[in-house]
Amino acid sequence: MEASGERAVGLGGSARNVATGDFIQQIDQATVLPAEAFLPVGELPKRLVKLPAPTRLFVGRERELALLDGPSAVVCVHGLGGIGKSTLVAKWAQDSTGTSRRPQHDLGGRRHAFRPPPCAGRLPGHPVSMRW
């Protein structure tokens, strides 16, 4: 194996994803989990991540709330920190919990400023992605 040049990558084994560039050098290798690591879907625990307490004053965002309540099963909300993403999702979860549209929620998130959202291009189907 040979690798030469400013951005060359040489691998001694198999790799799943390799990305290089001016600001990133990342090598992700796949990990194979044994069958015992997977629970049947019916046994998965219901969970809700820590969301901010419901705010008494919430105005606007009708368009964004409508997008969250749309037909997609998976929604990714992303944007710069401090603009109200968590508050928006908390308001939506509070308003729709127990309805036939959203009887339960599995909410999760990671905060990475100035990077593509973690869900970009990795979710099955046609997820909705909102940015503001």
Short mmCIF file of C-alpha atoms in Angstrom, two decimals:
data_model
loop_
_atom_site.label_atom_id
_atom_site.label_comp_id
_atom_site.label_asym_id
_atom_site.label_seq_id
_atom_site.Cartn_x
_atom_site.Cartn_y
_atom_site.Cartn_z
CA MET A 1 0.00 0.00 0.00
CA GLU A 2 1.24 3.47 -0.86
CA ALA A 3 -0.14 6.90 -0.05
CA SER A 4 1.49 10.16 -1.03
CA GLY A 5 0.45 13.77 -1.31
CA GLU A 6 -0.92 16.39 1.02
CA ARG A 7 -4.34 14.74 1.50
CA ALA A 8 -3.51 11.10 0.76
CA VAL A 9 -5.03 8.37 2.88
CA GLY A 10 -3.50 4.94 3.35
CA LEU A 11 -5.43 2.15 5.05
CA GLY A 12 -4.08 -1.16 6.23
CA GLY A 13 -7.55 -2.70 6.59
CA SER A 14 -11.11 -2.03 5.64
CA ALA A 15 -12.77 1.27 6.49
CA ARG A 16 -16.38 2.30 6.18
CA ASN A 17 -16.02 6.07 5.77
CA VAL A 18 -12.94 8.18 5.17
CA ALA A 19 -13.15 11.97 4.85
CA THR A 20 -10.27 14.40 4.46
CA GLY A 21 -10.12 18.13 3.95
CA ASP A 22 -8.73 21.38 5.27
CA PHE A 23 -10.71 21.22 8.52
CA ILE A 24 -11.42 17.53 9.01
CA GLN A 25 -9.61 14.25 9.08
CA GLN A 26 -11.87 11.49 10.21
CA ILE A 27 -11.76 7.73 9.85
CA ASP A 28 -14.81 5.77 10.96
CA GLN A 29 -14.60 2.01 11.09
CA ALA A 30 -17.66 -0.19 11.25
CA THR A 31 -18.26 -2.18 14.42
CA VAL A 32 -20.11 -5.47 14.18
CA LEU A 33 -22.36 -6.12 17.16
CA PRO A 34 -23.48 -9.61 18.19
CA ALA A 35 -27.14 -10.55 17.85
CA GLU A 36 -27.54 -10.33 21.65
CA ALA A 37 -26.93 -6.57 21.44
CA PHE A 38 -30.24 -6.01 19.66
CA LEU A 39 -33.58 -6.00 21.46
CA PRO A 40 -36.83 -6.83 19.68
CA VAL A 41 -38.65 -3.60 18.82
CA GLY A 42 -41.43 -4.34 21.31
CA GLU A 43 -38.89 -4.40 24.15
CA LEU A 44 -37.30 -1.03 23.47
CA PRO A 45 -37.83 1.41 26.34
CA LYS A 46 -39.80 4.59 25.73
CA ARG A 47 -37.60 7.56 26.36
CA LEU A 48 -37.70 11.31 26.19
CA VAL A 49 -34.54 13.36 26.32
CA LYS A 50 -34.22 16.32 28.64
CA LEU A 51 -36.20 19.11 27.06
CA PRO A 52 -36.57 22.61 28.42
CA ALA A 53 -39.57 23.20 30.66
CA PRO A 54 -42.62 24.38 28.71
CA THR A 55 -42.53 28.13 28.33
CA ARG A 56 -45.57 30.21 29.24
CA LEU A 57 -44.88 32.59 26.37
CA PHE A 58 -44.55 30.98 22.96
CA VAL A 59 -45.46 33.05 19.91
CA GLY A 60 -44.99 32.51 16.21
CA ARG A 61 -43.40 29.41 14.72
CA GLU A 62 -46.74 28.22 13.31
CA ARG A 63 -44.99 27.21 10.08
CA GLU A 64 -42.35 25.21 11.95
CA LEU A 65 -44.94 23.53 14.20
CA ALA A 66 -46.92 22.55 11.09
CA LEU A 67 -43.78 21.01 9.56
CA LEU A 68 -43.18 19.00 12.73
CA ASP A 69 -46.76 17.74 12.57
CA GLY A 70 -46.44 16.79 8.90
CA PRO A 71 -46.52 13.31 7.37
CA SER A 72 -42.85 12.43 7.95
CA ALA A 73 -42.03 9.86 10.61
CA VAL A 74 -38.55 11.33 11.13
CA VAL A 75 -37.79 15.03 11.49
CA CYS A 76 -34.44 16.75 11.98
CA VAL A 77 -34.43 20.26 13.44
CA HIS A 78 -31.08 21.99 13.14
CA GLY A 79 -29.56 25.45 13.29
CA LEU A 80 -27.21 27.61 15.31
CA GLY A 81 -27.26 27.37 19.09
CA GLY A 82 -29.65 29.55 21.05
CA ILE A 83 -32.29 30.12 18.36
CA GLY A 84 -35.00 28.02 20.01
CA LYS A 85 -34.74 24.54 18.48
CA SER A 86 -35.21 22.72 21.80
CA THR A 87 -38.00 25.07 22.88
CA LEU A 88 -39.79 24.51 19.56
CA VAL A 89 -39.56 20.73 19.87
CA ALA A 90 -40.63 20.86 23.54
CA LYS A 91 -43.68 22.95 22.61
CA TRP A 92 -44.58 20.53 19.81
CA ALA A 93 -44.15 17.50 22.08
CA GLN A 94 -46.25 19.14 24.81
CA ASP A 95 -49.06 20.07 22.40
CA SER A 96 -49.19 16.71 20.62
CA THR A 97 -48.52 14.15 23.37
CA GLY A 98 -51.40 11.72 23.62
CA THR A 99 -52.93 12.65 20.27
CA SER A 100 -53.51 10.04 17.59
CA ARG A 101 -50.96 11.83 15.40
CA ARG A 102 -48.09 11.59 17.88
CA PRO A 103 -49.00 9.16 20.67
CA GLN A 104 -45.38 8.89 21.80
CA HIS A 105 -42.11 10.64 21.09
CA ASP A 106 -38.55 9.46 20.77
CA LEU A 107 -36.61 12.69 20.77
CA GLY A 108 -32.87 12.97 20.62
CA GLY A 109 -30.30 15.48 19.62
CA ARG A 110 -26.70 16.48 19.45
CA ARG A 111 -25.35 19.98 19.25
CA HIS A 112 -22.65 20.63 16.66
CA ALA A 113 -22.38 24.22 15.45
CA PHE A 114 -21.25 24.84 11.89
CA ARG A 115 -21.54 21.20 10.83
CA PRO A 116 -24.19 19.42 8.78
CA PRO A 117 -26.96 18.01 10.97
CA PRO A 118 -26.29 14.45 12.15
CA CYS A 119 -29.35 13.22 10.29
CA ALA A 120 -28.36 14.67 6.90
CA GLY A 121 -28.39 11.90 4.32
CA ARG A 122 -28.47 9.10 6.89
CA LEU A 123 -32.16 8.57 7.57
CA PRO A 124 -34.42 6.16 5.68
CA GLY A 125 -37.43 7.40 3.79
CA HIS A 126 -37.99 11.09 3.28
CA PRO A 127 -37.33 12.95 6.51
CA VAL A 128 -38.16 16.61 6.86
CA SER A 129 -35.27 18.91 7.69
CA MET A 130 -35.90 22.41 9.01
CA ARG A 131 -33.32 25.15 9.24
CA TRP A 132 -33.64 28.79 10.25
#
